[in-house]
mmCIF file of C-alpha atoms in Angstrom:
data_model
loop_
_atom_site.group_PDB
_atom_site.id
_atom_site.type_symbol
_atom_site.label_atom_id
_atom_site.label_comp_id
_atom_site.label_asym_id
_atom_site.label_seq_id
_atom_site.Cartn_x
_atom_site.Cartn_y
_atom_site.Cartn_z
ATOM 1 C CA MET A 18 115.606 148.989 64.139
ATOM 2 C CA SER A 19 115.504 144.969 65.217
ATOM 3 C CA ASP A 20 112.588 144.060 67.386
ATOM 4 C CA PRO A 21 113.303 144.037 70.940
ATOM 5 C CA GLN A 22 110.897 140.787 71.199
ATOM 6 C CA ALA A 23 112.568 138.737 68.543
ATOM 7 C CA PRO A 24 115.425 136.861 70.939
ATOM 8 C CA PRO A 25 112.927 135.489 73.092
ATOM 9 C CA ARG A 26 110.068 134.415 70.564
ATOM 10 C CA SER A 27 113.740 133.107 68.944
ATOM 11 C CA ALA A 28 115.033 131.312 71.867
ATOM 12 C CA LEU A 29 111.404 129.612 72.562
ATOM 13 C CA ARG A 30 111.375 128.375 68.854
ATOM 14 C CA ARG A 31 113.990 127.046 69.464
ATOM 15 C CA ALA A 32 113.172 125.394 72.401
ATOM 16 C CA THR A 33 109.589 124.430 70.976
ATOM 17 C CA GLY A 34 111.540 123.075 67.972
ATOM 18 C CA ARG A 35 113.732 120.618 70.161
ATOM 19 C CA TYR A 36 110.446 118.814 71.345
ATOM 20 C CA ALA A 37 109.444 118.880 67.697
ATOM 21 C CA GLN A 38 111.800 117.544 66.387
ATOM 22 C CA ALA A 39 111.828 114.505 69.634
ATOM 23 C CA PHE A 40 108.483 113.731 68.512
ATOM 24 C CA ALA A 41 108.989 113.950 64.703
ATOM 25 C CA ILE A 42 110.913 110.898 64.734
ATOM 26 C CA PRO A 43 108.585 108.229 63.866
ATOM 27 C CA GLY A 44 106.752 105.892 66.523
ATOM 28 C CA SER A 45 108.284 108.418 69.621
ATOM 29 C CA LEU A 46 104.830 110.308 70.022
ATOM 30 C CA ALA A 47 103.403 106.931 70.373
ATOM 31 C CA PHE A 48 105.318 104.789 72.637
ATOM 32 C CA SER A 49 106.109 108.019 74.926
ATOM 33 C CA SER A 50 102.392 108.785 75.351
ATOM 34 C CA SER A 51 101.536 104.772 75.766
ATOM 35 C CA GLY A 52 104.364 104.936 77.888
ATOM 36 C CA TRP A 53 103.186 107.388 80.123
ATOM 37 C CA ILE A 54 100.025 105.736 80.944
ATOM 38 C CA GLY A 55 101.299 102.319 81.233
ATOM 39 C CA ARG A 56 103.129 103.951 84.352
ATOM 40 C CA PHE A 57 100.028 104.202 86.220
ATOM 41 C CA PRO A 58 100.134 100.889 87.925
ATOM 42 C CA LYS A 59 103.857 101.854 89.796
ATOM 43 C CA GLY A 60 101.953 105.479 90.756
ATOM 44 C CA SER A 61 98.891 103.639 92.042
ATOM 45 C CA LEU A 62 99.267 100.824 93.324
ATOM 46 C CA ALA A 63 101.156 101.530 96.522
ATOM 47 C CA ILE A 64 98.533 104.257 97.543
ATOM 48 C CA GLY A 65 95.441 102.772 96.192
ATOM 49 C CA VAL A 66 96.440 99.545 98.366
ATOM 50 C CA LEU A 67 97.385 101.797 101.635
ATOM 51 C CA VAL A 68 94.028 103.584 101.063
ATOM 52 C CA MET A 69 92.075 99.754 100.718
ATOM 53 C CA VAL A 70 93.515 98.086 103.778
ATOM 54 C CA SER A 71 93.547 101.216 105.893
ATOM 55 C CA SER A 72 89.985 101.813 105.368
ATOM 56 C CA VAL A 73 88.362 98.242 105.016
ATOM 57 C CA SER A 74 90.638 97.045 108.233
ATOM 58 C CA GLY A 75 90.986 100.308 110.236
ATOM 59 C CA SER A 76 94.401 100.004 110.545
ATOM 60 C CA TYR A 77 96.810 102.227 108.596
ATOM 61 C CA ALA A 78 100.328 100.414 109.876
ATOM 62 C CA LEU A 79 98.657 96.990 108.116
ATOM 63 C CA GLY A 80 97.567 99.305 105.313
ATOM 64 C CA GLY A 81 101.334 100.993 105.436
ATOM 65 C CA ALA A 82 102.680 97.034 106.111
ATOM 66 C CA VAL A 83 100.767 95.477 102.767
ATOM 67 C CA SER A 84 101.667 98.856 100.562
ATOM 68 C CA GLY A 85 105.210 98.647 101.503
ATOM 69 C CA THR A 86 105.248 95.265 100.827
ATOM 70 C CA LEU A 87 104.016 95.821 97.082
ATOM 71 C CA THR A 88 106.913 98.621 96.821
ATOM 72 C CA LEU A 89 109.655 96.819 97.825
ATOM 73 C CA SER A 90 108.569 93.743 95.742
ATOM 74 C CA LEU A 91 107.946 96.376 92.493
ATOM 75 C CA ALA A 92 111.603 98.062 93.629
ATOM 76 C CA ALA A 93 112.931 94.389 93.545
ATOM 77 C CA ALA A 94 111.943 93.012 90.515
ATOM 78 C CA GLY A 95 111.573 96.127 88.504
ATOM 79 C CA PRO A 96 115.777 95.333 86.639
ATOM 80 C CA LEU A 97 114.875 92.125 86.685
ATOM 81 C CA TRP A 98 112.164 92.899 83.969
ATOM 82 C CA SER A 99 114.224 94.705 82.087
ATOM 83 C CA ARG A 100 117.451 92.630 82.012
ATOM 84 C CA VAL A 101 114.351 90.344 80.240
ATOM 85 C CA MET A 102 113.152 92.796 78.272
ATOM 86 C CA ASP A 103 116.973 93.512 76.838
ATOM 87 C CA ARG A 104 117.164 90.015 75.945
ATOM 88 C CA TRP A 105 114.115 89.001 74.851
ATOM 89 C CA GLY A 106 112.488 91.768 73.944
ATOM 90 C CA GLN A 107 109.698 94.144 75.218
ATOM 91 C CA ARG A 108 106.509 92.620 73.738
ATOM 92 C CA ARG A 109 107.256 89.049 75.214
ATOM 93 C CA ALA A 110 108.338 90.618 78.905
ATOM 94 C CA LEU A 111 104.567 92.916 78.920
ATOM 95 C CA ALA A 112 103.357 89.728 77.058
ATOM 96 C CA LEU A 113 103.788 87.770 80.237
ATOM 97 C CA SER A 114 104.019 90.088 82.876
ATOM 98 C CA LEU A 115 100.497 91.733 82.697
ATOM 99 C CA PRO A 116 98.080 88.744 83.213
ATOM 100 C CA LEU A 117 100.523 87.724 86.580
ATOM 101 C CA LEU A 118 99.684 91.683 87.662
ATOM 102 C CA VAL A 119 96.145 91.651 86.906
ATOM 103 C CA ALA A 120 95.523 88.115 88.566
ATOM 104 C CA ALA A 121 97.661 89.078 91.655
ATOM 105 C CA SER A 122 96.000 92.966 92.015
ATOM 106 C CA LEU A 123 93.003 91.795 91.539
ATOM 107 C CA GLY A 124 93.271 89.149 93.782
ATOM 108 C CA LEU A 125 94.605 91.285 96.360
ATOM 109 C CA VAL A 126 91.362 93.296 96.190
ATOM 110 C CA ALA A 127 89.355 90.105 96.765
ATOM 111 C CA ALA A 128 91.156 88.813 99.858
ATOM 112 C CA VAL A 129 91.004 92.167 101.548
ATOM 113 C CA LEU A 130 87.062 92.730 100.105
ATOM 114 C CA LEU A 131 86.056 89.205 101.575
ATOM 115 C CA GLY A 132 88.258 88.914 104.750
ATOM 116 C CA ALA A 133 90.486 86.376 103.607
ATOM 117 C CA PRO A 134 94.192 85.743 105.665
ATOM 118 C CA VAL A 135 95.793 89.149 106.225
ATOM 119 C CA TRP A 136 98.973 86.978 105.617
ATOM 120 C CA SER A 137 97.520 85.892 101.977
ATOM 121 C CA TRP A 138 96.794 89.711 101.400
ATOM 122 C CA PHE A 139 101.175 90.199 101.317
ATOM 123 C CA ALA A 140 101.667 87.172 99.486
ATOM 124 C CA LEU A 141 99.110 88.598 96.952
ATOM 125 C CA ALA A 142 101.355 91.990 97.275
ATOM 126 C CA VAL A 143 104.508 90.781 96.161
ATOM 127 C CA VAL A 144 103.277 89.032 93.161
ATOM 128 C CA ALA A 145 101.724 92.224 92.757
ATOM 129 C CA GLY A 146 104.492 94.181 92.934
ATOM 130 C CA VAL A 147 106.827 91.762 91.210
ATOM 131 C CA SER A 148 104.688 91.672 88.046
ATOM 132 C CA VAL A 149 105.085 95.531 86.954
ATOM 133 C CA ILE A 150 107.949 96.501 84.514
ATOM 134 C CA ASP A 151 109.471 99.561 84.683
ATOM 135 C CA ILE A 152 107.620 100.911 81.675
ATOM 136 C CA GLY A 153 110.047 104.380 82.303
ATOM 137 C CA SER A 154 113.190 102.413 81.723
ATOM 138 C CA ALA A 155 111.245 100.269 78.346
ATOM 139 C CA VAL A 156 110.285 103.814 76.548
ATOM 140 C CA ARG A 157 114.255 105.671 77.394
ATOM 141 C CA SER A 158 115.284 102.634 75.952
ATOM 142 C CA ARG A 159 113.303 102.867 72.598
ATOM 143 C CA TRP A 160 114.096 106.966 72.238
ATOM 144 C CA SER A 161 118.050 105.490 72.975
ATOM 145 C CA ALA A 162 117.079 103.238 69.580
ATOM 146 C CA ALA A 163 114.908 105.469 67.789
ATOM 147 C CA THR A 164 117.931 108.557 67.792
ATOM 148 C CA SER A 165 121.426 108.700 68.561
ATOM 149 C CA ASP A 166 121.896 112.518 68.647
ATOM 150 C CA PRO A 167 122.966 113.464 72.148
ATOM 151 C CA ALA A 168 120.790 116.125 71.840
ATOM 152 C CA LEU A 169 117.781 114.765 70.955
ATOM 153 C CA ARG A 170 118.807 111.757 73.658
ATOM 154 C CA HIS A 171 118.416 114.483 76.038
ATOM 155 C CA THR A 172 115.007 116.568 75.163
ATOM 156 C CA ALA A 173 113.733 112.935 74.771
ATOM 157 C CA TYR A 174 115.292 112.001 78.631
ATOM 158 C CA SER A 175 113.802 114.977 79.926
ATOM 159 C CA VAL A 176 110.345 114.214 78.650
ATOM 160 C CA GLU A 177 110.252 110.984 80.504
ATOM 161 C CA SER A 178 111.671 113.048 83.784
ATOM 162 C CA VAL A 179 109.101 115.077 82.824
ATOM 163 C CA ALA A 180 105.875 112.190 82.596
ATOM 164 C CA ASP A 181 107.249 110.228 85.742
ATOM 165 C CA GLU A 182 106.562 113.582 87.404
ATOM 166 C CA ALA A 183 103.388 113.547 85.778
ATOM 167 C CA ALA A 184 101.741 110.257 86.556
ATOM 168 C CA PHE A 185 103.065 110.307 90.111
ATOM 169 C CA VAL A 186 101.228 114.167 90.188
ATOM 170 C CA VAL A 187 97.863 112.591 88.861
ATOM 171 C CA ALA A 188 97.799 108.992 90.130
ATOM 172 C CA PRO A 189 97.688 109.011 93.726
ATOM 173 C CA PRO A 190 95.180 112.115 94.423
ATOM 174 C CA VAL A 191 92.396 109.868 91.339
ATOM 175 C CA VAL A 192 93.295 107.033 93.440
ATOM 176 C CA THR A 193 92.749 108.625 96.443
ATOM 177 C CA LEU A 194 89.221 110.745 95.720
ATOM 178 C CA LEU A 195 87.926 107.260 93.759
ATOM 179 C CA ALA A 196 88.907 105.755 97.091
ATOM 180 C CA THR A 197 87.033 108.063 99.351
ATOM 181 C CA LEU A 198 83.969 109.133 96.620
ATOM 182 C CA VAL A 199 83.156 105.551 95.378
ATOM 183 C CA HIS A 200 84.744 102.785 96.373
ATOM 184 C CA PRO A 201 87.620 101.485 98.982
ATOM 185 C CA ALA A 202 89.239 99.444 95.976
ATOM 186 C CA ALA A 203 87.787 102.011 93.301
ATOM 187 C CA GLY A 204 91.360 103.606 92.779
ATOM 188 C CA VAL A 205 93.205 100.254 92.900
ATOM 189 C CA VAL A 206 90.583 98.583 90.098
ATOM 190 C CA VAL A 207 91.009 102.042 87.843
ATOM 191 C CA GLY A 208 95.248 102.760 88.430
ATOM 192 C CA LEU A 209 95.202 98.879 87.281
ATOM 193 C CA GLY A 210 92.684 99.733 84.405
ATOM 194 C CA ILE A 211 94.211 102.592 82.867
ATOM 195 C CA GLY A 212 98.022 101.305 83.305
ATOM 196 C CA VAL A 213 96.879 98.026 81.674
ATOM 197 C CA VAL A 214 95.261 99.895 79.064
ATOM 198 C CA GLY A 215 99.257 102.186 78.370
ATOM 199 C CA SER A 216 100.917 98.579 78.634
ATOM 200 C CA VAL A 217 99.217 96.541 75.831
ATOM 201 C CA ALA A 218 98.976 99.900 73.748
ATOM 202 C CA LEU A 219 103.420 99.783 73.898
ATOM 203 C CA LEU A 220 103.206 95.744 73.803
ATOM 204 C CA LEU A 221 102.129 96.198 70.661
ATOM 205 C CA GLN A 222 104.256 98.684 69.186
ATOM 206 C CA VAL A 223 106.459 96.637 67.908
ATOM 207 C CA GLY A 224 108.785 98.168 65.106
ATOM 208 C CA THR A 225 110.047 100.987 67.341
ATOM 209 C CA GLN A 226 110.998 97.891 70.197
ATOM 210 C CA PRO A 227 115.398 97.804 70.881
ATOM 211 C CA PRO A 228 117.642 95.437 69.448
ATOM 212 C CA LEU A 229 117.779 92.556 71.463
ATOM 213 C CA ALA A 230 121.081 91.434 73.030
ATOM 214 C CA PRO A 231 123.152 88.588 72.078
ATOM 215 C CA ALA A 232 122.616 85.606 74.074
ATOM 216 C CA VAL A 233 125.948 84.934 76.152
ATOM 217 C CA THR A 234 126.861 81.503 76.946
ATOM 218 C CA ASP A 235 129.735 81.188 79.116
ATOM 219 C CA ARG A 236 130.518 82.959 82.359
ATOM 220 C CA SER A 237 133.890 84.823 81.688
ATOM 221 C CA PRO A 238 134.928 88.563 81.947
ATOM 222 C CA ALA A 239 134.002 88.233 78.352
ATOM 223 C CA ARG A 240 130.629 89.049 79.633
ATOM 224 C CA VAL A 241 129.028 92.902 79.293
ATOM 225 C CA ARG A 242 129.328 93.998 83.054
ATOM 226 C CA LEU A 243 126.870 97.160 84.180
ATOM 227 C CA PRO A 244 129.338 99.951 84.643
ATOM 228 C CA LEU A 245 130.195 100.917 88.380
ATOM 229 C CA GLY A 246 129.536 104.264 88.680
ATOM 230 C CA LEU A 247 125.664 102.675 87.948
ATOM 231 C CA VAL A 248 126.146 102.121 91.504
ATOM 232 C CA GLY A 249 126.537 105.741 92.627
ATOM 233 C CA ILE A 250 123.961 106.877 90.001
ATOM 234 C CA VAL A 251 121.883 104.499 92.138
ATOM 235 C CA ALA A 252 122.214 105.482 95.297
ATOM 236 C CA VAL A 253 121.730 109.324 94.292
ATOM 237 C CA PHE A 254 118.649 108.309 93.683
ATOM 238 C CA ALA A 255 117.941 106.456 96.882
ATOM 239 C CA ALA A 256 118.505 109.916 97.983
ATOM 240 C CA ILE A 257 116.565 111.643 95.630
ATOM 241 C CA GLY A 258 113.524 109.186 96.631
ATOM 242 C CA GLY A 259 114.397 109.717 100.351
ATOM 243 C CA VAL A 260 113.896 113.189 99.742
ATOM 244 C CA PHE A 261 110.430 112.785 98.408
ATOM 245 C CA GLY A 262 109.447 109.914 100.677
ATOM 246 C CA SER A 263 109.969 112.302 103.977
ATOM 247 C CA PHE A 264 108.580 115.262 102.230
ATOM 248 C CA ASN A 265 105.090 113.568 101.725
ATOM 249 C CA VAL A 266 104.662 112.506 105.736
ATOM 250 C CA ALA A 267 106.239 116.228 107.078
ATOM 251 C CA ALA A 268 104.184 117.490 105.120
ATOM 252 C CA ILE A 269 100.850 115.998 105.720
ATOM 253 C CA ALA A 270 101.754 115.955 109.292
ATOM 254 C CA THR A 271 102.201 120.405 109.029
ATOM 255 C CA ALA A 272 99.387 120.089 107.344
ATOM 256 C CA GLU A 273 97.411 117.819 109.445
ATOM 257 C CA ALA A 274 99.206 119.715 112.990
ATOM 258 C CA THR A 275 97.602 123.305 111.626
ATOM 259 C CA GLY A 276 93.915 121.326 110.994
ATOM 260 C CA ALA A 277 94.479 121.470 107.784
ATOM 261 C CA GLU A 278 94.757 118.072 106.526
ATOM 262 C CA ALA A 279 92.915 118.932 102.504
ATOM 263 C CA ALA A 280 96.343 121.303 102.293
ATOM 264 C CA SER A 281 98.878 118.177 102.685
ATOM 265 C CA GLY A 282 97.243 117.849 98.841
ATOM 266 C CA LEU A 283 98.380 121.677 97.382
ATOM 267 C CA LEU A 284 101.450 120.952 99.378
ATOM 268 C CA LEU A 285 102.372 117.483 97.670
ATOM 269 C CA SER A 286 101.345 119.129 94.560
ATOM 270 C CA ALA A 287 103.906 122.499 95.170
ATOM 271 C CA TYR A 288 107.040 120.521 95.587
ATOM 272 C CA SER A 289 105.832 118.292 91.870
ATOM 273 C CA ILE A 290 104.535 121.210 90.030
ATOM 274 C CA GLY A 291 108.049 122.809 90.445
ATOM 275 C CA SER A 292 110.084 119.720 89.219
ATOM 276 C CA VAL A 293 107.673 119.432 85.821
ATOM 277 C CA LEU A 294 108.376 123.059 84.763
ATOM 278 C CA THR A 295 112.244 122.390 85.253
ATOM 279 C CA GLY A 296 111.671 119.679 83.285
ATOM 280 C CA VAL A 297 110.132 120.806 80.462
ATOM 281 C CA VAL A 298 112.907 123.901 80.533
ATOM 282 C CA VAL A 299 115.863 122.089 81.127
ATOM 283 C CA GLY A 300 114.640 119.343 78.322
ATOM 284 C CA ALA A 301 114.608 122.609 75.753
ATOM 285 C CA ALA A 302 117.565 123.732 76.656
ATOM 286 C CA ARG A 303 120.916 122.358 75.175
ATOM 287 C CA LEU A 304 123.493 122.523 78.412
ATOM 288 C CA PRO A 305 126.758 123.100 78.135
ATOM 289 C CA GLY A 306 129.695 119.966 79.734
ATOM 290 C CA THR A 307 129.995 116.704 79.758
ATOM 291 C CA PRO A 308 126.524 114.241 81.165
ATOM 292 C CA ARG A 309 129.233 113.636 84.087
ATOM 293 C CA SER A 310 129.395 117.718 84.966
ATOM 294 C CA ARG A 311 126.152 117.827 84.289
ATOM 295 C CA PHE A 312 124.963 115.334 87.085
ATOM 296 C CA VAL A 313 127.563 117.167 89.558
ATOM 297 C CA VAL A 314 125.508 120.405 89.105
ATOM 298 C CA ALA A 315 122.780 119.237 89.249
ATOM 299 C CA GLY A 316 123.202 117.554 92.722
ATOM 300 C CA LEU A 317 125.048 119.963 94.118
ATOM 301 C CA VAL A 318 122.171 122.791 93.169
ATOM 302 C CA PHE A 319 119.680 119.933 94.544
ATOM 303 C CA GLY A 320 121.705 119.865 97.937
ATOM 304 C CA VAL A 321 121.915 123.107 98.231
ATOM 305 C CA VAL A 322 118.399 124.177 97.638
ATOM 306 C CA VAL A 323 116.244 121.875 99.082
ATOM 307 C CA PRO A 324 117.139 122.090 102.731
ATOM 308 C CA VAL A 325 115.478 125.722 102.113
ATOM 309 C CA LEU A 326 112.032 123.376 103.409
ATOM 310 C CA LEU A 327 112.976 123.751 107.259
ATOM 311 C CA LEU A 328 112.935 127.643 106.960
ATOM 312 C CA ALA A 329 109.043 127.123 106.448
ATOM 313 C CA GLY A 330 106.969 128.945 109.631
ATOM 314 C CA SER A 331 103.692 128.550 108.201
ATOM 315 C CA LEU A 332 101.822 126.352 105.661
ATOM 316 C CA PRO A 333 101.510 129.162 102.611
ATOM 317 C CA VAL A 334 105.636 129.939 103.074
ATOM 318 C CA LEU A 335 106.236 125.982 102.734
ATOM 319 C CA ALA A 336 104.222 125.961 99.285
ATOM 320 C CA VAL A 337 106.493 128.521 97.991
ATOM 321 C CA LEU A 338 109.817 126.830 99.954
ATOM 322 C CA ALA A 339 107.992 123.504 98.336
ATOM 323 C CA PHE A 340 107.891 124.612 94.998
ATOM 324 C CA ILE A 341 111.019 126.220 95.097
ATOM 325 C CA ALA A 342 112.720 122.488 95.681
ATOM 326 C CA GLY A 343 111.008 121.015 93.290
ATOM 327 C CA LEU A 344 112.839 123.234 90.906
ATOM 328 C CA ALA A 345 116.041 121.450 91.831
ATOM 329 C CA THR A 346 114.690 117.942 91.361
ATOM 330 C CA SER A 347 114.243 117.423 87.699
ATOM 331 C CA PRO A 348 117.804 118.374 86.521
ATOM 332 C CA LEU A 349 119.247 115.744 88.432
ATOM 333 C CA LEU A 350 116.593 113.205 87.681
ATOM 334 C CA ILE A 351 117.099 113.968 84.109
ATOM 335 C CA THR A 352 121.149 114.566 84.130
ATOM 336 C CA GLY A 353 120.838 111.004 86.414
ATOM 337 C CA SER A 354 119.326 108.898 83.403
ATOM 338 C CA SER A 355 121.499 110.642 80.168
ATOM 339 C CA LEU A 356 124.742 109.859 82.522
ATOM 340 C CA VAL A 357 123.143 106.257 82.443
ATOM 341 C CA GLU A 358 122.556 106.532 79.218
ATOM 342 C CA THR A 359 126.605 107.626 78.223
ATOM 343 C CA ILE A 360 128.290 104.917 80.466
ATOM 344 C CA SER A 361 126.191 102.398 79.890
ATOM 345 C CA PRO A 362 126.117 98.838 77.037
ATOM 346 C CA ARG A 363 123.709 99.114 74.785
ATOM 347 C CA ARG A 364 123.474 95.470 74.996
ATOM 348 C CA ARG A 365 121.991 96.063 78.686
ATOM 349 C CA LEU A 366 120.684 99.401 78.097
ATOM 350 C CA THR A 367 117.483 98.802 79.723
ATOM 351 C CA GLU A 368 118.623 97.145 82.451
ATOM 352 C CA ALA A 369 120.530 99.663 83.420
ATOM 353 C CA LEU A 370 117.546 101.680 82.998
ATOM 354 C CA ALA A 371 115.852 100.062 85.341
ATOM 355 C CA TRP A 372 118.198 100.330 88.109
ATOM 356 C CA PRO A 373 117.620 104.399 88.886
ATOM 357 C CA PRO A 374 114.379 104.162 89.478
ATOM 358 C CA THR A 375 114.892 100.782 91.754
ATOM 359 C CA GLY A 376 117.244 102.880 94.273
ATOM 360 C CA LEU A 377 114.164 105.575 93.883
ATOM 361 C CA ALA A 378 111.703 103.392 94.875
ATOM 362 C CA LEU A 379 113.674 102.066 97.867
ATOM 363 C CA GLY A 380 114.707 105.601 99.034
ATOM 364 C CA VAL A 381 111.149 106.489 99.338
ATOM 365 C CA THR A 382 110.572 103.590 101.759
ATOM 366 C CA ALA A 383 113.536 104.431 104.100
ATOM 367 C CA GLY A 384 113.118 108.133 103.755
ATOM 368 C CA SER A 385 108.556 108.335 104.906
ATOM 369 C CA ALA A 386 109.986 105.819 107.531
ATOM 370 C CA LEU A 387 112.880 107.866 108.423
ATOM 371 C CA SER A 388 110.589 111.037 108.582
ATOM 372 C CA GLY A 389 107.635 109.502 110.370
ATOM 373 C CA LEU A 390 110.020 108.132 113.094
ATOM 374 C CA ALA A 391 111.531 111.622 112.822
ATOM 375 C CA VAL A 392 107.514 113.627 113.257
ATOM 376 C CA GLU A 393 106.453 111.161 116.277
ATOM 377 C CA SER A 394 109.372 111.698 118.312
ATOM 378 C CA ALA A 395 109.677 115.101 117.520
ATOM 379 C CA GLY A 396 107.314 116.735 115.347
ATOM 380 C CA PRO A 397 106.432 117.376 112.087
ATOM 381 C CA GLN A 398 109.233 120.336 112.097
ATOM 382 C CA SER A 399 111.757 117.511 112.376
ATOM 383 C CA GLY A 400 111.025 115.306 109.430
ATOM 384 C CA PHE A 401 112.180 118.077 106.872
ATOM 385 C CA THR A 402 115.117 117.614 108.472
ATOM 386 C CA VAL A 403 115.210 114.141 107.120
ATOM 387 C CA THR A 404 114.701 115.720 104.122
ATOM 388 C CA ALA A 405 117.653 118.032 103.979
ATOM 389 C CA SER A 406 119.398 115.460 105.066
ATOM 390 C CA ALA A 407 118.546 113.054 102.271
ATOM 391 C CA ALA A 408 119.479 116.715 99.556
ATOM 392 C CA ALA A 409 122.690 116.811 100.866
ATOM 393 C CA LEU A 410 124.327 113.400 100.624
ATOM 394 C CA GLY A 411 122.327 113.487 97.898
ATOM 395 C CA ALA A 412 124.447 116.064 96.611
ATOM 396 C CA LEU A 413 127.647 114.186 98.013
ATOM 397 C CA LEU A 414 126.978 110.547 96.311
ATOM 398 C CA ALA A 415 126.588 112.664 93.474
ATOM 399 C CA LEU A 416 129.889 114.626 93.830
ATOM 400 C CA ALA A 417 131.745 110.840 94.717
ATOM 401 C CA THR A 418 130.109 109.063 91.334
ATOM 402 C CA ALA A 419 131.711 111.770 89.338
ATOM 403 C CA LEU A 420 134.794 111.410 90.098
ATOM 404 C CA LEU A 421 134.971 107.624 90.470
ATOM 405 C CA LEU A 422 133.818 107.939 86.714
ATOM 406 C CA ARG A 423 136.649 110.235 85.993
ATOM 407 C CA ALA A 424 138.774 108.025 88.220
ATOM 408 C CA ARG A 425 137.917 105.129 86.479
ATOM 409 C CA PRO A 426 136.539 105.334 82.947
ATOM 410 C CA GLY A 427 137.211 102.011 82.024
ATOM 411 C CA ARG A 428 134.933 100.093 84.425
ATOM 412 C CA ALA A 429 131.519 100.606 82.863
ATOM 413 C CA VAL A 430 132.115 97.674 80.135
ATOM 414 C CA GLN A 431 134.544 94.453 80.073
ATOM 415 C CA GLY A 432 134.712 92.460 77.351
ATOM 416 C CA PRO A 433 134.639 91.969 73.609
ATOM 417 C CA LEU A 434 131.141 93.073 73.889
ATOM 418 C CA ARG A 435 132.246 96.436 74.716
ATOM 419 C CA ASP A 436 129.863 98.698 72.613
ATOM 420 C CA GLY A 437 132.334 101.996 71.691
ATOM 421 C CA PRO A 438 133.570 104.525 73.746
ATOM 422 C CA ALA A 439 130.245 107.136 74.960
ATOM 423 C CA PRO A 440 129.933 110.513 74.044
ATOM 424 C CA ARG A 441 131.578 112.667 77.014
#
């Protein structure tokens, strides 16, 4: 008689085996773990600056303005740095960006603590923001160079999506706690230091660096171009960012309105934990369909599930619904990154992979602002209306993007430098 427990065990072995296969690739564990640590500045600087400036100046508006300036600068510069990495290599790009990041961030700390003119805070925030390299796209590019197996790449991108989520789960609470209990600037300094350690470790791993893109000296149509469908994927990620930003504001406002400010961290963590768990499961699974069809399904599920947040009538219910909404998030992030890798030219892959996080950051900024306006005008619950609307928009954009890619698949790359046909 067969053991009824055998199928689950077999499935578990297959699932863990896929992660084991991915990390059996030489150097993969080192560059992936270094990349996770290197993400800390991106996850911690904005919130650290917000808390530091607000604590020192007594103005949340000023703190939000300086933090928002840093975030927008970071979002704008990310693809440019990734293009530099494609052309000149990750080691050179990191060696150039890290000194700028350290100098500008510590300069901003000094300017705030010493009472320098406020305009200098904004100037230094811009420099700090444009000095942050998108480590996530750099690591994904290394995975793409390390294996040509689509199944292993899917698992690898799932690992990195979970790493993104985990960094944003861990960094903000740590930064806030340090700023509250130790010193207003402690969160910025510690988050920066952790990130520098990870980035330096990645910089030193030359063996797994992707091959450099060849120089293109003319401006003719022979240049390798980024895919047209990338615009749609970036728009979807902007909608996801809108969900993140608006949910954060609405959840915090709801907790404060009920007199349970400390519960806001639990609400945010519930969403993130749900997303991380699904990311782990999706990474281990062999999903049916093409990258495009998986992206559409994930987008539609996201658009249907996230609006359940509107049904919350109490903090415990909101925490449960936030967890459920989080479950629908990682699949869209993972399938979106996989689709970018599928349709993009290898010679500009790092740059292509940096554009979705840029859309995400812009969406977070816009979602936070719109949710804040809604909360101030109509109460905390209205902030979740912004969240639901952003999720629905993301679903529509995912569908439109898939239709665009189906109708115009040949627009992915142009010219004689075109890579071979991508797997679909």
